[in-house]
Short mmCIF file of C-alpha atoms in Angstrom, two decimals:
data_model
loop_
_atom_site.label_atom_id
_atom_site.label_comp_id
_atom_site.label_asym_id
_atom_site.label_seq_id
_atom_site.Cartn_x
_atom_site.Cartn_y
_atom_site.Cartn_z
CA UNK A 1 59.53 137.38 180.43
CA UNK A 2 56.78 139.56 181.91
CA UNK A 3 56.61 140.04 185.64
CA UNK A 4 53.57 138.70 187.46
CA UNK A 5 50.87 141.27 188.07
CA UNK A 6 49.22 141.84 191.40
CA UNK A 7 45.87 140.04 191.94
CA UNK A 8 42.90 142.00 190.68
CA UNK A 9 39.25 142.00 191.60
CA UNK A 10 37.84 140.72 194.89
CA UNK A 11 39.99 141.45 197.96
CA UNK A 12 39.53 137.81 199.00
CA UNK A 13 41.32 136.52 195.88
CA UNK A 14 44.47 135.74 197.85
CA UNK A 15 42.62 133.64 200.42
CA UNK A 16 41.06 131.22 197.94
CA UNK A 17 42.74 128.74 195.58
CA UNK A 18 42.87 130.16 192.07
CA UNK A 19 41.53 128.78 188.83
CA UNK A 20 43.64 128.36 185.70
CA UNK A 21 42.23 131.62 184.32
CA UNK A 22 43.16 133.54 187.48
CA UNK A 23 46.67 132.06 187.51
CA UNK A 24 47.07 133.00 183.84
CA UNK A 25 46.08 136.57 184.63
CA UNK A 26 48.62 136.79 187.46
CA UNK A 27 51.42 135.29 185.37
CA UNK A 28 50.44 137.26 182.25
CA UNK A 29 50.41 134.13 180.13
CA UNK A 30 47.72 132.20 178.31
CA UNK A 31 45.40 129.77 180.07
CA UNK A 32 46.80 127.09 177.77
CA UNK A 33 50.29 127.67 179.21
CA UNK A 34 49.04 127.39 182.79
CA UNK A 35 47.08 124.26 181.87
CA UNK A 36 50.25 122.67 180.46
CA UNK A 37 52.13 123.32 183.71
CA UNK A 38 49.27 122.08 185.88
CA UNK A 39 49.01 118.88 183.84
CA UNK A 40 52.73 118.13 183.68
CA UNK A 41 53.29 119.00 180.02
CA UNK A 42 56.92 119.70 179.24
CA UNK A 43 56.70 122.21 176.36
CA UNK A 44 56.87 125.31 178.61
CA UNK A 45 59.95 127.46 179.12
CA UNK A 46 61.66 126.71 182.47
CA UNK A 47 61.37 130.31 183.71
CA UNK A 48 57.66 130.42 182.87
CA UNK A 49 57.11 127.05 184.55
CA UNK A 50 58.94 128.25 187.67
CA UNK A 51 56.78 131.39 187.82
CA UNK A 52 53.53 129.44 187.52
CA UNK A 53 54.64 126.85 190.08
CA UNK A 54 55.50 129.69 192.49
CA UNK A 55 52.07 131.25 192.03
CA UNK A 56 50.42 127.87 192.61
CA UNK A 57 52.42 127.44 195.84
CA UNK A 58 51.54 130.93 197.04
CA UNK A 59 47.86 131.03 196.09
CA UNK A 60 46.79 127.42 195.58
CA UNK A 61 45.07 125.90 192.58
CA UNK A 62 41.35 125.09 192.20
CA UNK A 63 40.47 122.62 189.42
CA UNK A 64 37.25 123.28 187.53
CA UNK A 65 36.10 119.72 188.30
CA UNK A 66 37.21 118.11 191.54
CA UNK A 67 37.20 114.30 191.57
CA UNK A 68 35.95 113.82 188.01
CA UNK A 69 39.30 115.17 186.77
CA UNK A 70 41.26 112.28 188.31
CA UNK A 71 42.04 109.01 186.54
CA UNK A 72 41.02 105.71 188.20
CA UNK A 73 44.69 104.88 188.83
CA UNK A 74 47.03 104.58 191.79
CA UNK A 75 50.60 105.60 190.96
CA UNK A 76 53.08 103.24 192.64
CA UNK A 77 56.55 104.75 192.44
CA UNK A 78 59.67 102.92 193.63
CA UNK A 79 63.09 104.21 194.50
CA UNK A 80 64.46 100.75 193.72
CA UNK A 81 62.95 97.84 191.78
CA UNK A 82 65.60 95.26 192.71
CA UNK A 83 64.88 92.16 194.79
CA UNK A 84 61.62 90.47 195.71
CA UNK A 85 60.14 93.31 197.78
CA UNK A 86 58.64 95.35 194.89
CA UNK A 87 56.59 92.37 193.67
CA UNK A 88 55.23 91.76 197.19
CA UNK A 89 54.32 95.44 197.55
CA UNK A 90 52.67 95.64 194.14
CA UNK A 91 50.56 92.57 195.03
CA UNK A 92 49.42 94.19 198.29
CA UNK A 93 48.44 97.44 196.57
CA UNK A 94 46.67 95.62 193.74
CA UNK A 95 44.61 93.63 196.25
CA UNK A 96 43.05 96.90 197.46
CA UNK A 97 42.81 98.72 194.13
CA UNK A 98 41.14 95.74 192.44
CA UNK A 99 38.36 95.83 195.03
CA UNK A 100 37.79 99.51 194.15
CA UNK A 101 38.10 98.99 190.38
CA UNK A 102 41.26 101.06 190.14
CA UNK A 103 44.32 100.35 188.03
CA UNK A 104 47.97 100.57 189.15
CA UNK A 105 50.79 102.35 187.33
CA UNK A 106 54.34 101.39 188.36
CA UNK A 107 57.26 103.77 187.83
CA UNK A 108 60.75 104.34 189.20
CA UNK A 109 61.91 107.62 190.72
CA UNK A 110 65.46 108.87 190.34
CA UNK A 111 66.54 112.08 192.07
CA UNK A 112 66.34 114.99 189.67
CA UNK A 113 64.15 112.99 187.30
CA UNK A 114 61.82 115.78 186.12
CA UNK A 115 59.93 113.56 183.63
CA UNK A 116 58.68 111.42 186.52
CA UNK A 117 56.68 114.17 188.21
CA UNK A 118 55.60 115.50 184.82
CA UNK A 119 54.21 112.08 183.94
CA UNK A 120 52.32 111.81 187.23
CA UNK A 121 50.76 115.26 186.82
CA UNK A 122 49.71 114.43 183.26
CA UNK A 123 48.13 111.12 184.32
CA UNK A 124 46.36 112.78 187.29
CA UNK A 125 46.04 109.55 189.32
CA UNK A 126 43.70 109.12 192.24
CA UNK A 127 46.79 109.10 194.45
CA UNK A 128 50.51 108.29 194.72
CA UNK A 129 52.24 105.70 196.91
CA UNK A 130 55.97 106.39 197.08
CA UNK A 131 58.03 103.32 198.08
CA UNK A 132 61.69 103.20 199.23
CA UNK A 133 62.17 106.77 198.05
CA UNK A 134 62.17 110.34 199.27
CA UNK A 135 60.17 112.91 197.36
CA UNK A 136 61.52 116.44 197.39
CA UNK A 137 59.55 119.26 198.97
CA UNK A 138 58.85 120.62 195.50
CA UNK A 139 57.45 117.28 194.33
CA UNK A 140 55.23 116.99 197.41
CA UNK A 141 53.98 120.54 196.82
CA UNK A 142 53.22 119.82 193.17
CA UNK A 143 51.10 116.83 194.14
CA UNK A 144 49.36 118.72 196.94
CA UNK A 145 48.50 121.75 194.80
CA UNK A 146 46.90 119.44 192.21
CA UNK A 147 44.87 117.68 194.90
CA UNK A 148 46.71 114.36 194.41
CA UNK A 149 47.07 112.60 197.80
CA UNK A 150 50.37 110.97 198.79
CA UNK A 151 51.35 108.11 201.11
CA UNK A 152 54.98 107.17 201.78
CA UNK A 153 55.76 103.48 202.25
CA UNK A 154 59.07 102.74 204.02
CA UNK A 155 60.42 106.17 203.04
CA UNK A 156 64.00 107.29 202.77
CA UNK A 157 65.10 110.55 204.34
CA UNK A 158 63.22 113.07 206.43
CA UNK A 159 59.70 114.26 205.66
CA UNK A 160 57.14 116.56 207.31
CA UNK A 161 55.36 115.04 210.30
CA UNK A 162 51.94 115.47 208.69
CA UNK A 163 52.80 113.31 205.67
CA UNK A 164 51.07 109.93 205.90
CA UNK A 165 53.57 107.06 206.13
CA UNK A 166 53.42 103.28 206.55
CA UNK A 167 56.35 101.21 207.76
CA UNK A 168 57.40 98.35 209.99
CA UNK A 169 58.65 98.31 213.57
CA UNK A 170 62.25 98.27 212.32
CA UNK A 171 63.81 99.14 215.68
CA UNK A 172 62.09 96.15 217.26
CA UNK A 173 63.14 94.00 214.30
CA UNK A 174 66.81 94.93 214.75
CA UNK A 175 66.49 94.28 218.49
CA UNK A 176 64.85 90.89 217.90
CA UNK A 177 67.42 89.73 215.33
CA UNK A 178 70.37 90.73 217.53
CA UNK A 179 68.85 89.11 220.60
CA UNK A 180 68.54 85.88 218.62
CA UNK A 181 72.29 85.93 217.96
CA UNK A 182 73.08 86.87 221.55
CA UNK A 183 70.93 83.98 222.79
CA UNK A 184 73.08 81.64 220.67
CA UNK A 185 76.15 82.82 222.56
CA UNK A 186 77.56 85.25 219.99
CA UNK A 187 79.33 88.33 221.34
CA UNK A 188 81.35 89.46 218.30
CA UNK A 189 78.34 90.45 216.21
CA UNK A 190 78.95 92.66 213.17
CA UNK A 191 76.28 94.85 211.59
CA UNK A 192 76.08 95.88 207.96
CA UNK A 193 74.31 99.21 207.96
CA UNK A 194 71.94 100.06 205.13
CA UNK A 195 71.76 103.28 203.11
CA UNK A 196 72.51 106.32 205.29
CA UNK A 197 69.28 108.02 204.16
CA UNK A 198 67.10 105.00 204.99
CA UNK A 199 65.15 105.62 208.20
CA UNK A 200 64.28 101.92 208.35
CA UNK A 201 67.92 100.79 208.12
CA UNK A 202 68.95 103.34 210.76
CA UNK A 203 66.19 102.09 213.07
CA UNK A 204 67.39 98.49 212.65
CA UNK A 205 70.93 99.54 213.53
CA UNK A 206 69.64 101.36 216.62
CA UNK A 207 67.80 98.18 217.64
CA UNK A 208 71.06 96.23 217.20
CA UNK A 209 72.93 98.67 219.46
CA UNK A 210 70.17 98.57 222.08
CA UNK A 211 70.21 94.76 222.20
CA UNK A 212 73.98 94.74 222.75
CA UNK A 213 73.74 97.41 225.44
CA UNK A 214 70.98 95.55 227.30
CA UNK A 215 73.11 92.38 227.20
CA UNK A 216 76.16 94.24 228.53
CA UNK A 217 78.08 93.70 225.30
CA UNK A 218 79.99 96.80 224.14
CA UNK A 219 79.24 97.83 220.55
CA UNK A 220 82.57 97.68 218.71
CA UNK A 221 82.72 100.42 216.01
CA UNK A 222 85.10 98.20 214.05
CA UNK A 223 82.26 95.71 213.56
CA UNK A 224 79.78 98.25 212.16
CA UNK A 225 80.25 99.04 208.51
CA UNK A 226 78.18 101.18 206.19
CA UNK A 227 77.14 99.40 203.04
CA UNK A 228 74.70 101.53 201.09
CA UNK A 229 73.17 98.59 199.39
CA UNK A 230 69.52 98.11 199.00
CA UNK A 231 67.12 100.86 198.24
CA UNK A 232 67.08 104.36 196.98
CA UNK A 233 70.11 104.34 194.69
CA UNK A 234 73.75 104.85 195.41
CA UNK A 235 74.34 101.12 195.90
CA UNK A 236 77.93 99.90 195.78
CA UNK A 237 79.10 97.42 193.21
CA UNK A 238 79.08 93.74 194.15
CA UNK A 239 82.88 93.72 194.20
CA UNK A 240 83.16 96.68 196.59
CA UNK A 241 80.53 95.14 198.88
CA UNK A 242 82.35 91.81 198.87
CA UNK A 243 85.63 93.56 199.68
CA UNK A 244 84.12 95.37 202.66
CA UNK A 245 82.61 92.18 204.08
CA UNK A 246 85.91 90.39 203.51
CA UNK A 247 87.67 93.14 205.48
CA UNK A 248 85.39 92.38 208.42
CA UNK A 249 86.06 88.67 208.20
CA UNK A 250 89.84 89.18 208.09
CA UNK A 251 89.95 91.12 211.36
CA UNK A 252 92.32 89.60 213.96
CA UNK A 253 89.29 89.11 216.18
CA UNK A 254 86.70 88.52 213.48
CA UNK A 255 82.94 88.47 214.07
CA UNK A 256 81.27 85.14 214.72
CA UNK A 257 77.92 86.49 213.49
CA UNK A 258 76.74 89.19 211.08
CA UNK A 259 73.44 91.06 211.05
CA UNK A 260 72.55 92.61 207.71
CA UNK A 261 70.31 95.67 207.85
CA UNK A 262 69.22 95.76 204.20
CA UNK A 263 68.14 93.22 201.63
CA UNK A 264 70.83 92.02 199.25
CA UNK A 265 73.64 92.16 201.80
CA UNK A 266 73.48 88.53 202.92
CA UNK A 267 74.61 87.36 199.47
CA UNK A 268 77.82 89.38 199.86
CA UNK A 269 78.43 87.76 203.25
CA UNK A 270 77.96 84.28 201.77
CA UNK A 271 80.36 85.03 198.91
CA UNK A 272 83.07 86.45 201.19
CA UNK A 273 82.76 83.56 203.64
CA UNK A 274 83.10 81.05 200.79
CA UNK A 275 86.25 82.74 199.48
CA UNK A 276 87.83 82.68 202.94
CA UNK A 277 86.87 79.07 203.62
CA UNK A 278 84.47 79.93 206.45
CA UNK A 279 81.48 77.68 207.00
CA UNK A 280 77.99 79.10 207.51
CA UNK A 281 76.78 78.63 210.19
CA UNK A 282 79.64 76.64 211.78
CA UNK A 283 82.14 79.51 211.61
CA UNK A 284 79.78 82.41 210.94
CA UNK A 285 76.09 82.93 211.65
CA UNK A 286 74.16 85.28 209.35
CA UNK A 287 70.80 87.04 209.67
CA UNK A 288 69.21 88.78 206.68
CA UNK A 289 66.38 91.27 206.14
CA UNK A 290 63.48 91.13 203.70
CA UNK A 291 64.53 87.90 202.00
CA UNK A 292 61.71 85.48 202.91
CA UNK A 293 61.64 83.84 199.46
CA UNK A 294 65.17 84.24 198.06
CA UNK A 295 66.68 83.30 201.43
CA UNK A 296 64.98 79.91 201.24
CA UNK A 297 67.17 78.95 198.27
CA UNK A 298 70.50 80.07 199.68
CA UNK A 299 72.92 77.42 200.94
CA UNK A 300 72.33 77.12 203.84
CA UNK A 301 68.85 78.70 203.88
CA UNK A 302 69.00 82.19 205.36
CA UNK A 303 67.59 83.14 208.75
CA UNK A 304 65.82 86.41 207.94
CA UNK A 305 63.57 89.11 209.33
CA UNK A 306 60.33 89.16 207.42
CA UNK A 307 58.48 92.43 207.35
CA UNK A 308 54.84 92.08 206.23
CA UNK A 309 55.35 93.95 202.96
CA UNK A 310 52.03 92.95 201.29
CA UNK A 311 50.12 93.98 204.40
CA UNK A 312 52.09 97.24 204.63
CA UNK A 313 51.27 97.95 200.99
CA UNK A 314 47.58 97.18 201.44
CA UNK A 315 47.48 99.49 204.47
CA UNK A 316 49.11 102.26 202.43
CA UNK A 317 46.57 101.79 199.64
CA UNK A 318 43.65 101.89 202.08
CA UNK A 319 44.98 105.09 203.65
CA UNK A 320 45.54 106.64 200.23
CA UNK A 321 41.97 105.98 199.14
CA UNK A 322 40.76 107.45 202.43
CA UNK A 323 42.74 110.63 201.71
CA UNK A 324 41.22 110.73 198.21
CA UNK A 325 37.76 110.70 199.83
CA UNK A 326 38.74 113.63 202.02
CA UNK A 327 39.31 111.54 205.16
CA UNK A 328 42.33 112.18 207.37
CA UNK A 329 43.80 109.38 209.51
CA UNK A 330 43.98 109.81 213.26
CA UNK A 331 47.65 108.80 213.10
CA UNK A 332 49.78 109.86 210.13
CA UNK A 333 52.30 107.07 210.87
CA UNK A 334 51.35 103.37 210.94
CA UNK A 335 53.82 100.61 211.83
CA UNK A 336 53.30 96.87 211.42
CA UNK A 337 55.23 94.17 213.26
CA UNK A 338 57.95 91.92 211.82
CA UNK A 339 58.79 88.22 212.29
CA UNK A 340 62.08 86.34 212.50
CA UNK A 341 62.16 83.28 210.22
CA UNK A 342 64.64 80.78 211.63
CA UNK A 343 66.56 78.72 209.08
CA UNK A 344 69.97 77.13 208.75
CA UNK A 345 72.30 80.16 208.67
CA UNK A 346 72.43 80.68 212.45
CA UNK A 347 73.68 78.34 215.18
CA UNK A 348 75.32 78.44 218.59
CA UNK A 349 78.65 80.20 218.79
CA UNK A 350 81.70 77.94 218.92
CA UNK A 351 83.23 77.51 222.35
#
């Protein structure tokens, strides 16, 4: 493969984003090859693609036509499509895009899934909303160099401070849910942690610890267990989740209440309690997260924290369209409040 040549011509070439023709000259390849890389086509040798992507990162890329080159689509990409949350989020995004006559494309991101980013670059959407996932630095750069704005909704993992994100006040939600159990007289309160890379789940667990500390109740490490269920992949099997919950409930001094920090966990608690002959809520109170609809049909109906997912999604879509117009929000991070829906799975602790 040929080595990239030094920039030629105007001494200001390095300071301005380059066109496809200028990138082709630097990489010593055809403009068609550069165009394929820019537009996410896959029929380019990996080493040539890597060279062109490096040049785009170093020098920037200037499309021949700015906004006209973008499709009237918003790309909605999920790290996990399980549960009721994705449908609520899609409805919130669609409410905004419909008003602006934009379509919505839904996809699922798996780590190392090169075809995903290739598909996005080829579709050239107006913008991307990434939900329950964590884009790599390379993926963020590829979107940025093509002028495709990005908003993260309830992201996993760390991300640069300048990236626009929308979430819920998860710390306050964890605090509120734990205080509810404390107010019912529970002191042996277990917590099922969510995925380790979920900032939201970690914030809920921090809120749980803060509520215990403020009530003068020591946080017992034996009662905190990491179940990576929920979003972003790496979820345990149902049997391994059930076994871990059952371990908690077989402790000599078992918990009288359990706070779940991710959706899907409450079902494992119900199953384990049933196998051990424990009554909910008589023997064990349970609080869930993000199960406002499914929790209604559990027996007994599940007390759950409801985050305003449709409103969060609509906010993300509004911010994305603002970025597409060249507007930058005053605050890159927006948080919406959560509510506790009281149902039949929690009651006063037994004497």
